[in-house]
Amino acid sequence: MRYSNRRAGFGVAAAAVAALLSVVPFGGRALAATPAASAFGATIQAGGQDVVPPTPTATVAAPAGDDTHTLVDIPAQPVAVNGTLTATANVHRAADIPSGLTVVPQAVAGPYNGRSLAQIEGAGVLFDVVGQGVPILSAAAIRSEAAVVCGASPRYTANSEIIDLNVAGSPVPLNAPAQQLIDAISGALSDSGLNAVVDVQRNVVTQIPGGGIGVDALVVTILAAAGDTPLAKVRLAHAEVTASACAAAPQCSDGVDNDGDAKIDTADPGCHSDGDATHANTYVASDDDESNEAARAGAAVLPRTGGEAGFGLEAAALATLAALGLRLRRRTAV
């Protein structure tokens, strides 16, 4: 999804974001609550409340897949984010996903099994503290990437890069080490006097409980009086991957003939909720049992009670009942 009007009203953007967040299609079904990979371009809070929820958002849950969304500008109050915001999430069983970072390398080399990438091209964060039309910060590109290489022990990595960063109109060196960038940002804020009202954090990495990693390229906080809730907080280019990216694929999406019927995944009736492989909309990729529902139901039918096949069972049952009746009569007689 892409808005061609760079000045689209916030109401339109909010409606589009709400649609993205409420239903993110994958194989015709809603995604799991804990995605394997997800990313968003930016989110804005004001007074502790969401002004703009994470947008645009891309999300992929196991089984494997790809998702990308693009949005131009986020006009809002009191902060506006300018630029082309793109969020991408990928999860593949094969390690065939390349890194999306072009300036700063990842600590763990790819290709990856799972990756999320958030980027803003022509980025600008506007808030009326620097001067009319002068952004707090701007950059040719801001990117964050979180990735994982699966194995006996999954290896997670997360990093971000910023190209041609300017803070309050002052340029910050390109591709400097993280600490130098942090020092340069602090210096630019101090020189402009904005350090009293603006705080900028760079490459904020978070470990995800249960396995995983997340990263924000920049977190910009507009400060209020000491002890008060910040006036606004902007998170730019967020990406994360979780342990779900390395989970075993369900039988109905692992590319294997698990039940030996010469049919695999979408072609197997056992992977369709109605047992009909010709109905594409009934395919359940998350089903972990490829065998046919009808066959499983048939196997559960009790043996017939008549004829030679059931005679042995009937005779045994009658003998048991007779023995029980004899014991009861003896107790009664006593």
Short mmCIF file of C-alpha atoms in Angstrom, two decimals:
data_model
loop_
_atom_site.label_atom_id
_atom_site.label_comp_id
_atom_site.label_asym_id
_atom_site.label_seq_id
_atom_site.Cartn_x
_atom_site.Cartn_y
_atom_site.Cartn_z
CA MET A 1 0.00 0.00 0.00
CA ARG A 2 1.42 3.43 -0.92
CA TYR A 3 -0.07 6.87 -0.66
CA SER A 4 0.88 9.04 -3.63
CA ASN A 5 -0.18 12.26 -1.89
CA ARG A 6 2.67 13.27 0.41
CA ARG A 7 0.32 15.50 2.37
CA ALA A 8 -2.42 12.95 2.93
CA GLY A 9 -4.48 13.78 6.02
CA PHE A 10 -3.81 11.93 9.24
CA GLY A 11 -7.34 10.59 9.25
CA VAL A 12 -6.64 8.71 6.01
CA ALA A 13 -3.32 7.42 7.34
CA ALA A 14 -4.91 6.33 10.61
CA ALA A 15 -7.67 4.46 8.79
CA ALA A 16 -5.10 2.69 6.63
CA VAL A 17 -3.03 1.79 9.68
CA ALA A 18 -6.08 0.47 11.50
CA ALA A 19 -6.81 -1.79 8.55
CA LEU A 20 -3.24 -3.07 8.54
CA LEU A 21 -3.26 -3.79 12.26
CA SER A 22 -6.67 -5.44 12.44
CA VAL A 23 -6.23 -7.93 9.61
CA VAL A 24 -2.85 -8.86 8.24
CA PRO A 25 -3.54 -11.64 5.72
CA PHE A 26 -1.34 -14.68 5.43
CA GLY A 27 -2.66 -17.67 3.54
CA GLY A 28 -6.19 -16.38 4.09
CA ARG A 29 -5.95 -16.42 7.90
CA ALA A 30 -5.07 -13.95 10.65
CA LEU A 31 -1.50 -14.16 11.85
CA ALA A 32 -0.48 -15.57 15.21
CA ALA A 33 -0.23 -13.21 18.18
CA THR A 34 3.56 -13.64 18.35
CA PRO A 35 5.00 -13.09 14.87
CA ALA A 36 8.21 -14.69 13.67
CA ALA A 37 9.32 -11.41 12.10
CA SER A 38 7.83 -7.93 12.13
CA ALA A 39 8.82 -4.36 11.33
CA PHE A 40 7.38 -0.87 11.26
CA GLY A 41 8.55 2.47 9.95
CA ALA A 42 7.59 4.76 12.82
CA THR A 43 5.32 5.22 15.80
CA ILE A 44 4.50 8.42 17.70
CA GLN A 45 3.30 8.88 21.27
CA ALA A 46 2.18 12.16 22.82
CA GLY A 47 1.37 12.56 26.49
CA GLY A 48 1.86 8.82 26.95
CA GLN A 49 -0.83 7.98 24.37
CA ASP A 50 -0.48 6.68 20.81
CA VAL A 51 -0.89 9.46 18.27
CA VAL A 52 0.28 7.19 15.46
CA PRO A 53 0.41 3.42 16.09
CA PRO A 54 3.29 1.44 14.53
CA THR A 55 3.03 2.10 10.79
CA PRO A 56 3.37 0.82 8.20
CA THR A 57 3.54 -2.64 9.75
CA ALA A 58 4.76 -5.83 8.06
CA THR A 59 4.33 -9.15 9.86
CA VAL A 60 5.05 -12.80 9.10
CA ALA A 61 4.26 -15.78 11.34
CA ALA A 62 5.24 -19.40 10.77
CA PRO A 63 4.80 -20.96 8.26
CA ALA A 64 7.21 -19.14 5.99
CA GLY A 65 6.31 -16.08 3.99
CA ASP A 66 7.01 -12.48 3.02
CA ASP A 67 5.20 -9.22 3.74
CA THR A 68 5.94 -5.62 2.73
CA HIS A 69 4.04 -2.34 3.23
CA THR A 70 4.95 1.23 2.24
CA LEU A 71 3.57 4.56 3.39
CA VAL A 72 4.54 8.13 2.49
CA ASP A 73 4.72 10.62 5.38
CA ILE A 74 2.95 10.52 8.74
CA PRO A 75 1.39 13.94 9.35
CA ALA A 76 0.31 14.19 12.98
CA GLN A 77 0.30 16.50 15.98
CA PRO A 78 2.49 17.51 17.65
CA VAL A 79 5.12 15.65 15.58
CA ALA A 80 5.26 14.81 11.88
CA VAL A 81 7.48 12.21 10.21
CA ASN A 82 8.35 12.86 6.57
CA GLY A 83 9.72 10.35 4.10
CA THR A 84 8.91 7.08 2.40
CA LEU A 85 8.44 4.48 5.14
CA THR A 86 8.77 0.80 4.23
CA ALA A 87 8.45 -2.26 6.48
CA THR A 88 9.43 -5.75 5.31
CA ALA A 89 9.27 -9.12 7.06
CA ASN A 90 10.60 -12.43 5.68
CA VAL A 91 10.72 -15.97 7.05
CA HIS A 92 12.13 -18.79 4.92
CA ARG A 93 13.03 -22.38 5.80
CA ALA A 94 16.17 -22.13 3.69
CA ALA A 95 18.78 -19.57 4.71
CA ASP A 96 18.40 -17.51 1.55
CA ILE A 97 17.54 -14.00 2.82
CA PRO A 98 20.30 -11.41 2.29
CA SER A 99 20.97 -8.51 4.64
CA GLY A 100 19.22 -5.24 3.84
CA LEU A 101 21.93 -3.09 5.46
CA THR A 102 24.26 -1.45 2.96
CA VAL A 103 26.50 0.72 5.14
CA VAL A 104 26.78 -0.91 8.58
CA PRO A 105 27.25 -4.73 8.56
CA GLN A 106 25.46 -7.17 10.84
CA ALA A 107 27.42 -8.91 13.63
CA VAL A 108 26.16 -12.27 12.31
CA ALA A 109 26.61 -12.73 8.58
CA GLY A 110 23.72 -13.84 6.37
CA PRO A 111 21.97 -15.19 4.49
CA TYR A 112 19.23 -15.58 7.10
CA ASN A 113 16.22 -17.79 7.78
CA GLY A 114 14.22 -14.89 9.17
CA ARG A 115 14.59 -11.14 8.83
CA SER A 116 12.72 -7.91 9.36
CA LEU A 117 13.77 -4.62 7.79
CA ALA A 118 12.37 -1.15 8.49
CA GLN A 119 13.54 1.87 6.54
CA ILE A 120 12.72 5.53 5.93
CA GLU A 121 14.08 7.26 2.84
CA GLY A 122 14.20 11.06 2.82
CA ALA A 123 13.53 11.00 6.57
CA GLY A 124 12.63 14.04 8.61
CA VAL A 125 11.17 14.54 12.09
CA LEU A 126 9.41 17.91 12.40
CA PHE A 127 8.55 19.60 15.67
CA ASP A 128 8.47 23.36 16.15
CA VAL A 129 11.48 23.67 18.47
CA VAL A 130 14.28 24.27 15.96
CA GLY A 131 12.63 26.80 13.67
CA GLN A 132 9.85 26.97 11.15
CA GLY A 133 10.27 24.04 8.74
CA VAL A 134 13.63 22.98 10.21
CA PRO A 135 13.56 19.30 11.30
CA ILE A 136 14.89 18.05 14.61
CA LEU A 137 16.71 15.51 12.51
CA SER A 138 16.82 14.41 8.90
CA ALA A 139 18.61 11.71 6.92
CA ALA A 140 18.83 10.38 3.40
CA ALA A 141 18.00 6.94 4.81
CA ILE A 142 17.39 5.28 8.17
CA ARG A 143 17.36 1.48 8.32
CA SER A 144 17.02 -1.17 11.03
CA GLU A 145 17.36 -4.90 10.55
CA ALA A 146 16.82 -7.84 12.91
CA ALA A 147 17.72 -11.31 11.64
CA VAL A 148 18.27 -14.91 12.68
CA VAL A 149 20.26 -17.87 11.39
CA CYS A 150 18.51 -21.02 12.61
CA GLY A 151 20.27 -24.12 13.88
CA ALA A 152 20.79 -26.08 17.09
CA SER A 153 21.31 -22.68 18.73
CA PRO A 154 19.72 -19.85 16.70
CA ARG A 155 22.00 -16.86 16.19
CA TYR A 156 20.25 -13.51 16.42
CA THR A 157 21.60 -10.19 15.20
CA ALA A 158 20.27 -6.65 15.02
CA ASN A 159 21.79 -3.44 13.75
CA SER A 160 20.86 -0.15 12.12
CA GLU A 161 22.39 2.44 9.83
CA ILE A 162 21.79 6.10 9.13
CA ILE A 163 22.96 7.83 5.95
CA ASP A 164 23.60 11.59 5.83
CA LEU A 165 22.18 12.37 9.25
CA ASN A 166 21.57 16.00 10.24
CA VAL A 167 20.57 17.04 13.76
CA ALA A 168 19.08 20.53 14.05
CA GLY A 169 20.74 21.41 10.78
CA SER A 170 24.19 20.13 11.82
CA PRO A 171 25.64 17.20 9.82
CA VAL A 172 26.73 14.07 11.68
CA PRO A 173 29.59 11.94 10.19
CA LEU A 174 28.46 9.14 7.89
CA ASN A 175 29.03 5.54 8.97
CA ALA A 176 30.86 6.46 12.16
CA PRO A 177 31.01 3.83 14.94
CA ALA A 178 27.91 3.78 17.13
CA GLN A 179 29.51 5.58 20.08
CA GLN A 180 30.88 8.32 17.80
CA LEU A 181 27.41 8.78 16.33
CA ILE A 182 25.89 9.02 19.80
CA ASP A 183 28.52 11.57 20.84
CA ALA A 184 28.03 13.55 17.62
CA ILE A 185 24.24 13.61 18.09
CA SER A 186 24.66 14.79 21.70
CA GLY A 187 27.12 17.44 20.57
CA ALA A 188 24.78 18.74 17.87
CA LEU A 189 21.92 18.93 20.37
CA SER A 190 24.12 20.75 22.87
CA ASP A 191 25.43 23.22 20.30
CA SER A 192 21.89 24.09 19.23
CA GLY A 193 20.57 24.23 22.78
CA LEU A 194 18.05 21.51 21.95
CA ASN A 195 19.48 19.12 24.56
CA ALA A 196 17.19 20.81 27.09
CA VAL A 197 14.09 19.76 25.16
CA VAL A 198 15.14 16.85 22.92
CA ASP A 199 16.78 13.49 23.61
CA VAL A 200 17.91 11.18 20.78
CA GLN A 201 18.92 7.55 21.33
CA ARG A 202 20.69 5.63 18.58
CA ASN A 203 20.53 1.88 17.72
CA VAL A 204 18.37 0.79 20.66
CA VAL A 205 18.61 -3.03 20.82
CA THR A 206 16.20 -5.15 22.91
CA GLN A 207 16.40 -8.84 23.78
CA ILE A 208 12.99 -10.54 23.40
CA PRO A 209 12.00 -12.99 26.17
CA GLY A 210 11.80 -16.56 24.91
CA GLY A 211 14.32 -15.92 22.14
CA GLY A 212 14.62 -13.07 19.70
CA ILE A 213 15.90 -9.56 19.20
CA GLY A 214 14.54 -6.14 18.29
CA VAL A 215 16.09 -2.81 17.32
CA ASP A 216 15.04 0.82 16.84
CA ALA A 217 17.32 2.93 14.65
CA LEU A 218 16.42 6.14 16.50
CA VAL A 219 14.23 7.03 19.46
CA VAL A 220 13.49 10.76 19.65
CA THR A 221 11.95 12.10 22.85
CA ILE A 222 10.56 15.62 23.15
CA LEU A 223 11.10 16.46 26.80
CA ALA A 224 8.70 18.24 29.14
CA ALA A 225 9.40 19.75 32.55
CA ALA A 226 11.37 17.54 34.92
CA GLY A 227 9.27 14.68 36.24
CA ASP A 228 6.50 15.11 33.68
CA THR A 229 5.53 12.64 30.96
CA PRO A 230 7.46 13.42 27.74
CA LEU A 231 5.51 15.60 25.34
CA ALA A 232 6.20 13.18 22.52
CA LYS A 233 8.24 10.09 21.72
CA VAL A 234 9.03 8.95 18.18
CA ARG A 235 10.49 5.52 17.36
CA LEU A 236 11.99 5.35 13.89
CA ALA A 237 12.66 2.14 11.93
CA HIS A 238 11.83 -0.76 14.25
CA ALA A 239 12.59 -4.41 13.36
CA GLU A 240 12.40 -7.66 15.32
CA VAL A 241 12.58 -11.44 14.96
CA THR A 242 11.53 -14.09 17.46
CA ALA A 243 12.21 -17.78 18.09
CA SER A 244 9.10 -18.59 16.03
CA ALA A 245 11.18 -17.96 12.90
CA CYS A 246 13.13 -21.15 13.69
CA ALA A 247 10.18 -23.34 14.75
CA ALA A 248 9.66 -26.58 12.86
CA ALA A 249 7.31 -26.19 9.93
CA PRO A 250 3.83 -27.74 10.34
CA GLN A 251 3.29 -30.88 8.25
CA CYS A 252 1.00 -28.99 5.88
CA SER A 253 3.69 -26.51 4.89
CA ASP A 254 6.97 -28.44 5.17
CA GLY A 255 7.18 -29.70 1.57
CA VAL A 256 7.16 -33.36 2.71
CA ASP A 257 4.68 -36.18 2.05
CA ASN A 258 4.14 -36.97 5.73
CA ASP A 259 1.27 -39.44 5.38
CA GLY A 260 2.58 -41.35 2.34
CA ASP A 261 -0.37 -40.60 0.04
CA ALA A 262 1.81 -39.03 -2.69
CA LYS A 263 0.24 -35.63 -1.97
CA ILE A 264 2.07 -32.74 -0.33
CA ASP A 265 0.82 -29.69 1.55
CA THR A 266 -1.74 -27.78 -0.58
CA ALA A 267 -2.35 -30.86 -2.75
CA ASP A 268 -3.17 -33.05 0.27
CA PRO A 269 -6.86 -33.22 1.28
CA GLY A 270 -5.72 -33.61 4.89
CA CYS A 271 -4.45 -30.02 4.79
CA HIS A 272 -7.85 -28.60 3.92
CA SER A 273 -10.52 -27.88 6.49
CA ASP A 274 -13.17 -29.45 4.24
CA GLY A 275 -10.98 -32.34 3.02
CA ASP A 276 -11.10 -31.06 -0.56
CA ALA A 277 -7.71 -30.15 -2.09
CA THR A 278 -9.41 -28.38 -5.00
CA HIS A 279 -10.66 -25.65 -2.65
CA ALA A 280 -7.76 -23.21 -2.28
CA ASN A 281 -9.55 -21.13 0.36
CA THR A 282 -9.81 -24.10 2.77
CA TYR A 283 -6.07 -24.81 2.85
CA VAL A 284 -4.72 -24.67 6.43
CA ALA A 285 -0.94 -24.25 6.22
CA SER A 286 -0.60 -24.35 10.02
CA ASP A 287 -2.16 -27.85 10.27
CA ASP A 288 0.42 -30.20 11.78
CA ASP A 289 -1.29 -33.42 10.63
CA GLU A 290 -1.26 -34.06 6.89
CA SER A 291 -3.37 -37.22 7.06
CA ASN A 292 -6.90 -36.96 5.70
CA GLU A 293 -9.60 -36.08 8.24
CA ALA A 294 -11.96 -38.60 6.67
CA ALA A 295 -9.35 -41.33 6.93
CA ARG A 296 -8.69 -40.47 10.58
CA ALA A 297 -12.40 -40.55 11.33
CA GLY A 298 -12.73 -43.93 9.62
CA ALA A 299 -9.88 -45.39 11.65
CA ALA A 300 -11.67 -44.41 14.84
CA VAL A 301 -14.85 -46.43 14.01
CA LEU A 302 -15.48 -49.27 16.50
CA PRO A 303 -15.25 -52.87 15.18
CA ARG A 304 -18.57 -54.40 14.12
CA THR A 305 -20.32 -56.54 16.69
CA GLY A 306 -21.88 -59.08 14.38
CA GLY A 307 -20.39 -62.04 12.45
CA GLU A 308 -17.14 -63.88 12.99
CA ALA A 309 -15.07 -60.71 13.49
CA GLY A 310 -17.06 -59.72 16.56
CA PHE A 311 -17.70 -63.19 18.00
CA GLY A 312 -14.56 -63.33 20.11
CA LEU A 313 -15.27 -59.94 21.69
CA GLU A 314 -18.89 -60.89 22.39
CA ALA A 315 -17.94 -64.21 23.99
CA ALA A 316 -15.35 -62.57 26.23
CA ALA A 317 -17.84 -59.91 27.30
CA LEU A 318 -20.52 -62.50 28.11
CA ALA A 319 -18.07 -64.59 30.13
CA THR A 320 -17.07 -61.52 32.17
CA LEU A 321 -20.68 -60.60 32.87
CA ALA A 322 -21.49 -64.19 33.91
CA ALA A 323 -18.57 -64.23 36.37
CA LEU A 324 -19.65 -60.93 37.90
CA GLY A 325 -23.23 -62.19 38.29
CA LEU A 326 -22.02 -65.37 40.02
CA ARG A 327 -19.99 -63.39 42.58
CA LEU A 328 -22.94 -61.10 43.29
CA ARG A 329 -25.26 -64.06 43.90
CA ARG A 330 -22.79 -65.64 46.31
CA ARG A 331 -22.51 -62.38 48.30
CA THR A 332 -26.29 -62.09 48.45
CA ALA A 333 -26.60 -65.65 49.70
CA VAL A 334 -24.21 -64.95 52.55
#
